[in-house]
PDB file of C-alpha atoms in Angstrom:
ATOM      1  CA  MET A 356     222.111 170.347 265.823  1.00 68.00           C
ATOM      2  CA  LYS A 357     220.210 170.965 262.847  1.00 71.00           C
ATOM      3  CA  ASN A 358     220.769 168.709 259.648  1.00 76.00           C
ATOM      4  CA  SER A 359     219.929 169.609 257.038  1.00 71.00           C
ATOM      5  CA  CYS A 360     220.306 165.793 254.838  1.00 91.00           C
ATOM      6  CA  ALA A 361     219.099 162.582 256.129  1.00 92.00           C
ATOM      7  CA  GLU A 362     221.602 160.008 254.694  1.00 97.00           C
ATOM      8  CA  ILE A 363     223.266 162.459 257.060  1.00 98.00           C
ATOM      9  CA  GLN A 364     222.938 161.678 261.576  1.00 97.00           C
ATOM     10  CA  ALA A 365     223.941 163.651 263.570  1.00 97.00           C
ATOM     11  CA  GLN A 366     223.766 164.302 267.733  1.00 97.00           C
ATOM     12  CA  VAL A 367     225.841 166.027 270.592  1.00 98.00           C
ATOM     13  CA  ALA A 368     227.168 163.711 273.647  1.00 97.00           C
ATOM     14  CA  GLU A 369     229.768 164.594 276.465  1.00 97.00           C
ATOM     15  CA  ARG A 370     230.307 167.681 273.879  1.00 98.00           C
ATOM     16  CA  VAL A 371     231.481 165.737 270.919  1.00 98.00           C
ATOM     17  CA  LEU A 372     229.844 165.663 267.406  1.00 98.00           C
ATOM     18  CA  GLU A 373     228.952 162.900 265.828  1.00 98.00           C
ATOM     19  CA  ILE A 374     228.595 163.123 262.728  1.00 98.00           C
ATOM     20  CA  THR A 375     228.148 159.730 260.686  1.00 98.00           C
ATOM     21  CA  ILE A 376     227.322 159.453 257.196  1.00 98.00           C
ATOM     22  CA  ASN A 377     224.693 157.231 256.406  1.00 98.00           C
ATOM     23  CA  ARG A 378     223.962 155.803 252.727  1.00 97.00           C
ATOM     24  CA  PRO A 379     224.961 152.285 252.972  1.00 96.00           C
ATOM     25  CA  GLN A 380     222.987 151.160 249.462  1.00 96.00           C
ATOM     26  CA  ARG A 381     226.073 152.855 248.183  1.00 95.00           C
ATOM     27  CA  LYS A 382     227.980 152.409 250.701  1.00 97.00           C
ATOM     28  CA  ASN A 383     228.260 155.270 251.320  1.00 98.00           C
ATOM     29  CA  ALA A 384     228.691 157.740 248.461  1.00 97.00           C
ATOM     30  CA  LEU A 385     228.239 161.226 248.953  1.00 96.00           C
ATOM     31  CA  THR A 386     226.227 163.399 246.988  1.00 94.00           C
ATOM     32  CA  MET A 387     226.029 166.987 247.023  1.00 93.00           C
ATOM     33  CA  ALA A 388     223.237 167.359 249.579  1.00 94.00           C
ATOM     34  CA  MET A 389     225.274 165.027 251.329  1.00 96.00           C
ATOM     35  CA  TYR A 390     228.264 167.740 251.738  1.00 96.00           C
ATOM     36  CA  SER A 391     225.961 170.007 251.629  1.00 95.00           C
ATOM     37  CA  ALA A 392     225.092 169.007 255.440  1.00 97.00           C
ATOM     38  CA  MET A 393     228.007 167.812 256.382  1.00 98.00           C
ATOM     39  CA  ALA A 394     229.237 171.290 255.845  1.00 97.00           C
ATOM     40  CA  GLU A 395     226.756 173.057 258.027  1.00 97.00           C
ATOM     41  CA  LEU A 396     227.447 170.830 260.732  1.00 98.00           C
ATOM     42  CA  LEU A 397     230.934 171.561 260.881  1.00 98.00           C
ATOM     43  CA  ASN A 398     230.693 175.490 260.393  1.00 97.00           C
ATOM     44  CA  SER A 399     227.866 175.396 262.760  1.00 97.00           C
ATOM     45  CA  ALA A 400     229.698 173.257 265.090  1.00 98.00           C
ATOM     46  CA  ALA A 401     233.347 176.202 265.015  1.00 98.00           C
ATOM     47  CA  GLY A 402     231.281 178.227 266.638  1.00 97.00           C
ATOM     48  CA  ASP A 403     229.995 176.437 269.420  1.00 98.00           C
ATOM     49  CA  ALA A 404     230.554 176.453 272.442  1.00 97.00           C
ATOM     50  CA  GLU A 405     228.584 173.245 273.539  1.00 97.00           C
ATOM     51  CA  VAL A 406     230.939 170.757 271.048  1.00 98.00           C
ATOM     52  CA  ARG A 407     234.605 170.136 271.990  1.00 98.00           C
ATOM     53  CA  ALA A 408     235.515 167.487 269.358  1.00 98.00           C
ATOM     54  CA  VAL A 409     233.770 165.529 266.376  1.00 98.00           C
ATOM     55  CA  VAL A 410     234.000 161.917 265.439  1.00 98.00           C
ATOM     56  CA  ILE A 411     233.288 161.088 261.776  1.00 98.00           C
ATOM     57  CA  SER A 412     231.831 158.247 261.128  1.00 98.00           C
ATOM     58  CA  GLY A 413     230.037 155.177 258.185  1.00 98.00           C
ATOM     59  CA  THR A 414     227.418 153.128 259.053  1.00 96.00           C
ATOM     60  CA  GLN A 415     227.199 149.556 258.026  1.00 93.00           C
ATOM     61  CA  GLY A 416     230.634 148.488 257.172  1.00 95.00           C
ATOM     62  CA  ALA A 417     230.976 151.262 255.296  1.00 98.00           C
ATOM     63  CA  PHE A 418     233.349 154.526 256.071  1.00 98.00           C
ATOM     64  CA  THR A 419     232.882 156.341 252.105  1.00 98.00           C
ATOM     65  CA  SER A 420     233.559 155.037 248.910  1.00 97.00           C
ATOM     66  CA  GLY A 421     234.034 158.281 247.953  1.00 97.00           C
ATOM     67  CA  ASN A 422     231.743 160.766 245.613  1.00 94.00           C
ATOM     68  CA  ASP A 423     228.721 159.948 243.667  1.00 92.00           C
ATOM     69  CA  LEU A 424     229.992 159.213 239.775  1.00 86.00           C
ATOM     70  CA  THR A 425     225.928 160.175 239.085  1.00 82.00           C
ATOM     71  CA  ASP A 426     226.125 163.942 240.665  1.00 78.00           C
ATOM     72  CA  PHE A 427     229.236 163.871 239.162  1.00 73.00           C
ATOM     73  CA  LEU A 428     228.124 163.358 234.796  1.00 73.00           C
ATOM     74  CA  GLY A 429     225.377 164.527 236.043  1.00 69.00           C
ATOM     75  CA  GLY A 430     227.433 168.211 235.572  1.00 59.00           C
ATOM     76  CA  SER A 431     227.579 168.978 238.975  1.00 58.00           C
ATOM     77  CA  ALA A 432     229.687 171.555 239.919  1.00 57.00           C
ATOM     78  CA  SER A 433     232.990 171.118 242.540  1.00 58.00           C
ATOM     79  CA  GLY A 434     234.690 174.507 242.026  1.00 68.00           C
ATOM     80  CA  THR A 435     235.263 176.726 245.012  1.00 76.00           C
ATOM     81  CA  GLU A 436     231.715 177.384 244.695  1.00 79.00           C
ATOM     82  CA  SER A 437     230.279 174.225 245.503  1.00 89.00           C
ATOM     83  CA  PRO A 438     229.278 171.750 247.831  1.00 93.00           C
ATOM     84  CA  VAL A 439     232.612 169.702 247.313  1.00 94.00           C
ATOM     85  CA  PHE A 440     234.267 173.069 248.120  1.00 94.00           C
ATOM     86  CA  GLN A 441     232.593 173.936 250.764  1.00 95.00           C
ATOM     87  CA  PHE A 442     232.782 171.024 253.058  1.00 97.00           C
ATOM     88  CA  MET A 443     236.411 170.513 252.715  1.00 97.00           C
ATOM     89  CA  ALA A 444     237.350 174.661 253.613  1.00 97.00           C
ATOM     90  CA  ALA A 445     234.623 174.194 256.450  1.00 98.00           C
ATOM     91  CA  LEU A 446     236.878 170.170 257.957  1.00 98.00           C
ATOM     92  CA  TYR A 447     240.340 172.576 257.285  1.00 98.00           C
ATOM     93  CA  ASP A 448     239.050 175.417 258.973  1.00 97.00           C
ATOM     94  CA  PHE A 449     238.072 173.642 261.254  1.00 98.00           C
ATOM     95  CA  PRO A 450     239.901 175.356 264.966  1.00 98.00           C
ATOM     96  CA  LYS A 451     237.882 171.536 267.011  1.00 98.00           C
ATOM     97  CA  PRO A 452     239.589 168.269 267.097  1.00 98.00           C
ATOM     98  CA  VAL A 453     238.312 165.949 264.028  1.00 98.00           C
ATOM     99  CA  VAL A 454     238.853 161.996 264.526  1.00 99.00           C
ATOM    100  CA  ALA A 455     237.677 159.528 261.671  1.00 98.00           C
ATOM    101  CA  ALA A 456     236.788 156.029 262.776  1.00 98.00           C
ATOM    102  CA  ILE A 457     237.325 153.189 258.975  1.00 98.00           C
ATOM    103  CA  ASN A 458     234.650 150.476 258.070  1.00 98.00           C
ATOM    104  CA  GLY A 459     235.276 148.838 255.080  1.00 98.00           C
ATOM    105  CA  PRO A 460     236.115 151.150 252.040  1.00 98.00           C
ATOM    106  CA  ALA A 461     237.615 154.836 252.669  1.00 98.00           C
ATOM    107  CA  VAL A 462     237.596 155.620 248.733  1.00 98.00           C
ATOM    108  CA  GLY A 463     238.396 159.005 246.642  1.00 98.00           C
ATOM    109  CA  ILE A 464     238.078 161.896 249.269  1.00 98.00           C
ATOM    110  CA  GLY A 465     236.852 159.113 252.324  1.00 98.00           C
ATOM    111  CA  THR A 466     241.411 159.267 252.382  1.00 98.00           C
ATOM    112  CA  THR A 467     242.006 162.362 251.591  1.00 98.00           C
ATOM    113  CA  MET A 468     240.189 163.605 254.422  1.00 98.00           C
ATOM    114  CA  LEU A 469     241.620 161.938 256.948  1.00 98.00           C
ATOM    115  CA  LEU A 470     245.309 164.004 256.044  1.00 98.00           C
ATOM    116  CA  HIS A 471     242.573 166.521 257.072  1.00 98.00           C
ATOM    117  CA  CYS A 472     241.719 164.698 260.324  1.00 98.00           C
ATOM    118  CA  ASP A 473     243.478 164.924 263.362  1.00 98.00           C
ATOM    119  CA  MET A 474     243.524 160.776 264.056  1.00 98.00           C
ATOM    120  CA  ALA A 475     241.484 158.005 263.424  1.00 98.00           C
ATOM    121  CA  PHE A 476     240.809 154.921 263.472  1.00 98.00           C
ATOM    122  CA  ALA A 477     240.827 152.108 261.323  1.00 98.00           C
ATOM    123  CA  GLY A 478     239.249 148.536 261.964  1.00 98.00           C
ATOM    124  CA  SER A 479     240.876 146.027 260.610  1.00 98.00           C
ATOM    125  CA  ASP A 480     237.781 145.518 257.321  1.00 98.00           C
ATOM    126  CA  ALA A 481     239.073 149.626 256.745  1.00 98.00           C
ATOM    127  CA  MET A 482     240.079 149.256 252.607  1.00 98.00           C
ATOM    128  CA  PHE A 483     241.873 152.827 251.514  1.00 98.00           C
ATOM    129  CA  GLN A 484     241.889 153.687 248.023  1.00 98.00           C
ATOM    130  CA  MET A 485     242.473 157.002 245.794  1.00 98.00           C
ATOM    131  CA  PRO A 486     241.817 155.616 242.166  1.00 97.00           C
ATOM    132  CA  PHE A 487     241.690 159.960 241.261  1.00 97.00           C
ATOM    133  CA  VAL A 488     243.586 158.902 237.847  1.00 97.00           C
ATOM    134  CA  ASN A 489     241.862 155.938 236.938  1.00 96.00           C
ATOM    135  CA  LEU A 490     239.148 157.445 237.346  1.00 95.00           C
ATOM    136  CA  GLY A 491     240.480 160.335 234.647  1.00 96.00           C
ATOM    137  CA  LEU A 492     240.454 162.432 237.133  1.00 96.00           C
ATOM    138  CA  CYS A 493     243.453 164.119 239.642  1.00 97.00           C
ATOM    139  CA  PRO A 494     245.084 164.508 242.668  1.00 98.00           C
ATOM    140  CA  GLU A 495     242.108 167.053 245.609  1.00 96.00           C
ATOM    141  CA  TYR A 496     242.280 167.679 248.940  1.00 97.00           C
ATOM    142  CA  ALA A 497     245.865 168.323 248.591  1.00 98.00           C
ATOM    143  CA  SER A 498     246.327 165.151 248.703  1.00 98.00           C
ATOM    144  CA  SER A 499     248.614 166.439 246.203  1.00 98.00           C
ATOM    145  CA  TYR A 500     250.656 168.240 248.657  1.00 98.00           C
ATOM    146  CA  PHE A 501     250.378 166.593 251.985  1.00 98.00           C
ATOM    147  CA  LEU A 502     250.743 163.289 250.503  1.00 98.00           C
ATOM    148  CA  PRO A 503     254.635 162.985 249.541  1.00 98.00           C
ATOM    149  CA  ARG A 504     255.221 165.035 252.709  1.00 96.00           C
ATOM    150  CA  MET A 505     254.221 162.005 254.745  1.00 96.00           C
ATOM    151  CA  VAL A 506     255.150 159.158 252.940  1.00 96.00           C
ATOM    152  CA  GLY A 507     257.722 160.602 251.326  1.00 97.00           C
ATOM    153  CA  HIS A 508     257.396 161.018 246.560  1.00 98.00           C
ATOM    154  CA  ALA A 509     257.681 157.659 245.214  1.00 98.00           C
ATOM    155  CA  LYS A 510     255.396 155.995 247.817  1.00 97.00           C
ATOM    156  CA  ALA A 511     253.506 158.981 246.879  1.00 98.00           C
ATOM    157  CA  SER A 512     253.060 158.366 243.384  1.00 98.00           C
ATOM    158  CA  GLU A 513     252.346 154.577 244.037  1.00 97.00           C
ATOM    159  CA  LEU A 514     248.971 155.575 246.017  1.00 98.00           C
ATOM    160  CA  LEU A 515     248.299 158.665 243.031  1.00 98.00           C
ATOM    161  CA  LEU A 516     249.820 157.251 239.779  1.00 98.00           C
ATOM    162  CA  LEU A 517     248.317 153.523 240.188  1.00 98.00           C
ATOM    163  CA  GLY A 518     244.946 153.563 242.115  1.00 97.00           C
ATOM    164  CA  LYS A 519     246.964 151.759 244.620  1.00 96.00           C
ATOM    165  CA  ARG A 520     244.806 150.468 247.514  1.00 97.00           C
ATOM    166  CA  PHE A 521     246.344 149.930 250.795  1.00 98.00           C
ATOM    167  CA  GLY A 522     244.681 148.728 254.052  1.00 98.00           C
ATOM    168  CA  ALA A 523     244.688 149.116 257.638  1.00 98.00           C
ATOM    169  CA  ASP A 524     247.953 148.164 258.963  1.00 98.00           C
ATOM    170  CA  GLU A 525     249.183 150.174 256.108  1.00 98.00           C
ATOM    171  CA  ALA A 526     247.838 153.398 256.505  1.00 98.00           C
ATOM    172  CA  VAL A 527     249.034 153.795 260.231  1.00 98.00           C
ATOM    173  CA  ALA A 528     252.388 153.205 259.175  1.00 98.00           C
ATOM    174  CA  MET A 529     251.831 155.969 256.372  1.00 97.00           C
ATOM    175  CA  GLY A 530     250.839 158.087 259.301  1.00 97.00           C
ATOM    176  CA  ILE A 531     247.170 158.330 257.546  1.00 98.00           C
ATOM    177  CA  CYS A 532     245.655 156.268 261.079  1.00 98.00           C
ATOM    178  CA  ASN A 533     246.790 156.069 264.604  1.00 98.00           C
ATOM    179  CA  ALA A 534     245.824 152.059 265.232  1.00 98.00           C
ATOM    180  CA  ALA A 535     244.942 149.722 263.345  1.00 98.00           C
ATOM    181  CA  VAL A 536     242.495 148.354 265.664  1.00 98.00           C
ATOM    182  CA  PRO A 537     239.011 145.068 265.620  1.00 98.00           C
ATOM    183  CA  ALA A 538     236.001 146.353 263.023  1.00 98.00           C
ATOM    184  CA  ASP A 539     233.314 146.862 265.261  1.00 97.00           C
ATOM    185  CA  GLU A 540     236.285 148.586 268.303  1.00 98.00           C
ATOM    186  CA  ALA A 541     237.136 151.669 265.495  1.00 98.00           C
ATOM    187  CA  LEU A 542     234.412 153.824 266.681  1.00 98.00           C
ATOM    188  CA  ASP A 543     234.186 152.653 270.508  1.00 98.00           C
ATOM    189  CA  ARG A 544     238.050 154.552 269.809  1.00 98.00           C
ATOM    190  CA  ALA A 545     237.081 157.400 268.755  1.00 98.00           C
ATOM    191  CA  ARG A 546     234.526 158.265 270.563  1.00 98.00           C
ATOM    192  CA  ALA A 547     236.856 157.582 273.463  1.00 98.00           C
ATOM    193  CA  ALA A 548     240.342 160.027 271.613  1.00 98.00           C
ATOM    194  CA  ALA A 549     237.425 163.268 271.399  1.00 98.00           C
ATOM    195  CA  THR A 550     235.451 162.341 274.715  1.00 98.00           C
ATOM    196  CA  GLU A 551     239.183 162.718 276.387  1.00 98.00           C
ATOM    197  CA  MET A 552     240.156 165.866 274.432  1.00 98.00           C
ATOM    198  CA  ALA A 553     236.735 167.289 274.563  1.00 98.00           C
ATOM    199  CA  GLY A 554     237.904 166.916 278.340  1.00 98.00           C
ATOM    200  CA  ARG A 555     240.719 169.167 277.976  1.00 98.00           C
ATOM    201  CA  ALA A 556     241.217 172.689 278.662  1.00 98.00           C
ATOM    202  CA  PRO A 557     239.426 173.870 275.284  1.00 98.00           C
ATOM    203  CA  GLU A 558     241.330 176.600 274.428  1.00 98.00           C
ATOM    204  CA  ALA A 559     244.730 175.242 275.547  1.00 98.00           C
ATOM    205  CA  VAL A 560     243.112 172.149 272.171  1.00 98.00           C
ATOM    206  CA  ARG A 561     242.144 174.588 270.476  1.00 98.00           C
ATOM    207  CA  LEU A 562     245.580 176.545 270.030  1.00 98.00           C
ATOM    208  CA  THR A 563     247.740 173.379 269.840  1.00 98.00           C
ATOM    209  CA  LYS A 564     245.440 172.612 266.788  1.00 98.00           C
ATOM    210  CA  GLN A 565     246.512 175.892 265.573  1.00 97.00           C
ATOM    211  CA  LEU A 566     249.983 175.597 266.487  1.00 97.00           C
ATOM    212  CA  LEU A 567     250.455 172.025 265.104  1.00 97.00           C
ATOM    213  CA  ARG A 568     249.466 172.811 261.529  1.00 95.00           C
ATOM    214  CA  ARG A 569     250.146 176.399 260.689  1.00 95.00           C
ATOM    215  CA  GLY A 570     253.668 176.172 258.582  1.00 93.00           C
ATOM    216  CA  THR A 571     251.252 173.774 255.575  1.00 95.00           C
ATOM    217  CA  ARG A 572     247.581 175.949 256.471  1.00 92.00           C
ATOM    218  CA  ALA A 573     248.654 178.766 253.958  1.00 94.00           C
ATOM    219  CA  THR A 574     250.110 176.899 251.503  1.00 96.00           C
ATOM    220  CA  GLY A 575     247.209 173.545 252.373  1.00 97.00           C
ATOM    221  CA  MET A 576     244.762 175.748 251.118  1.00 96.00           C
ATOM    222  CA  GLU A 577     246.790 177.399 248.331  1.00 97.00           C
ATOM    223  CA  VAL A 578     247.056 173.816 246.693  1.00 97.00           C
ATOM    224  CA  ILE A 579     243.397 172.691 247.683  1.00 96.00           C
ATOM    225  CA  ARG A 580     242.205 175.923 245.531  1.00 95.00           C
ATOM    226  CA  ASN A 581     244.610 174.883 242.979  1.00 95.00           C
ATOM    227  CA  GLU A 582     244.559 171.419 242.907  1.00 96.00           C
ATOM    228  CA  ALA A 583     239.813 172.126 242.354  1.00 93.00           C
ATOM    229  CA  GLY A 584     240.215 174.206 239.155  1.00 92.00           C
ATOM    230  CA  HIS A 585     242.402 170.972 237.340  1.00 94.00           C
ATOM    231  CA  PHE A 586     239.448 168.614 239.211  1.00 92.00           C
ATOM    232  CA  GLN A 587     237.217 170.695 237.260  1.00 90.00           C
ATOM    233  CA  GLU A 588     238.559 170.548 233.777  1.00 92.00           C
ATOM    234  CA  ARG A 589     238.683 166.161 234.103  1.00 93.00           C
ATOM    235  CA  LEU A 590     235.267 166.460 234.749  1.00 90.00           C
ATOM    236  CA  ALA A 591     234.692 167.613 231.321  1.00 90.00           C
ATOM    237  CA  SER A 592     236.998 164.916 230.362  1.00 94.00           C
ATOM    238  CA  GLU A 593     236.394 162.813 227.542  1.00 95.00           C
ATOM    239  CA  GLU A 594     238.984 160.682 229.731  1.00 96.00           C
ATOM    240  CA  PHE A 595     236.348 160.823 232.565  1.00 93.00           C
ATOM    241  CA  ARG A 596     233.778 160.049 230.832  1.00 92.00           C
ATOM    242  CA  GLU A 597     235.014 157.078 229.939  1.00 95.00           C
ATOM    243  CA  ALA A 598     236.002 156.622 233.083  1.00 94.00           C
ATOM    244  CA  ALA A 599     232.759 156.616 234.789  1.00 90.00           C
ATOM    245  CA  THR A 600     230.405 155.420 231.831  1.00 91.00           C
ATOM    246  CA  ALA A 601     232.823 152.424 232.392  1.00 93.00           C
ATOM    247  CA  PHE A 602     232.231 152.091 235.822  1.00 89.00           C
ATOM    248  CA  MET A 603     228.938 152.140 235.432  1.00 87.00           C
ATOM    249  CA  GLU A 604     228.627 149.827 233.264  1.00 93.00           C
ATOM    250  CA  LYS A 605     230.496 147.380 234.715  1.00 92.00           C
ATOM    251  CA  ARG A 606     233.801 146.987 232.127  1.00 95.00           C
ATOM    252  CA  PRO A 607     237.209 148.119 231.590  1.00 95.00           C
ATOM    253  CA  ALA A 608     237.907 151.745 230.847  1.00 95.00           C
ATOM    254  CA  ASP A 609     239.184 152.118 227.084  1.00 96.00           C
ATOM    255  CA  PHE A 610     241.915 154.162 227.781  1.00 96.00           C
ATOM    256  CA  SER A 611     242.834 153.377 224.507  1.00 94.00           C
ATOM    257  CA  ARG A 612     242.012 156.475 221.593  1.00 93.00           C
ATOM    258  CA  PHE A 613     243.272 158.525 223.974  1.00 92.00           C
ATOM    259  CA  GLU A 614     246.673 160.492 223.741  1.00 87.00           C
TER     260      GLU A 614
END
């Protein structure tokens, strides 16, 4: 399986493609090059008969700390032509089972991508957060659509408006993850589930995934596109500039001058 980015590792074993986010010095924060590499891998695997399932994980105690803010401050696009959106579309449209193994931080898209995986296993050290508002941004990856339907409006508001952190047990209770397991077992559980599905009748598995998502698929993509447009606008806002600068300067953001 060809891969264009050293910080995204890929290997195929027992008809399972393993995609590993490997940028531990930044807690696996995602750059545009990393998004492009993951999109390419998923698009290639979608038509590869030797791949029947995918596992996504991180390295050294982190799933991903979310988007690399340096990329965004540098003016990288996040609209529908961007590497971020290309990855979102590739995962959203992927026809085969995708299983995530989460250890450590799963921030921003590290949490929202789980809404589009078929199964997820959280290590006891996993910590989830969608801090978009904290950064002067808005929800992405159809989280504003899927979260209220999964956890109810009040809980979704708590997660998105307050950017509340939550752990593995709460992620399971909300239906975001399948199980909370000891930290060193998350990847093994994900591999086991993916390998089991890879051994089932492949057309039946693909059809079942398609049917499970048929009621929300079109609306979900519409919301993803809508959110992406708003997200792009927010990246040009002074609120985001203040939040990102404050983050890098390790100080609280000051929104007192904004209306």
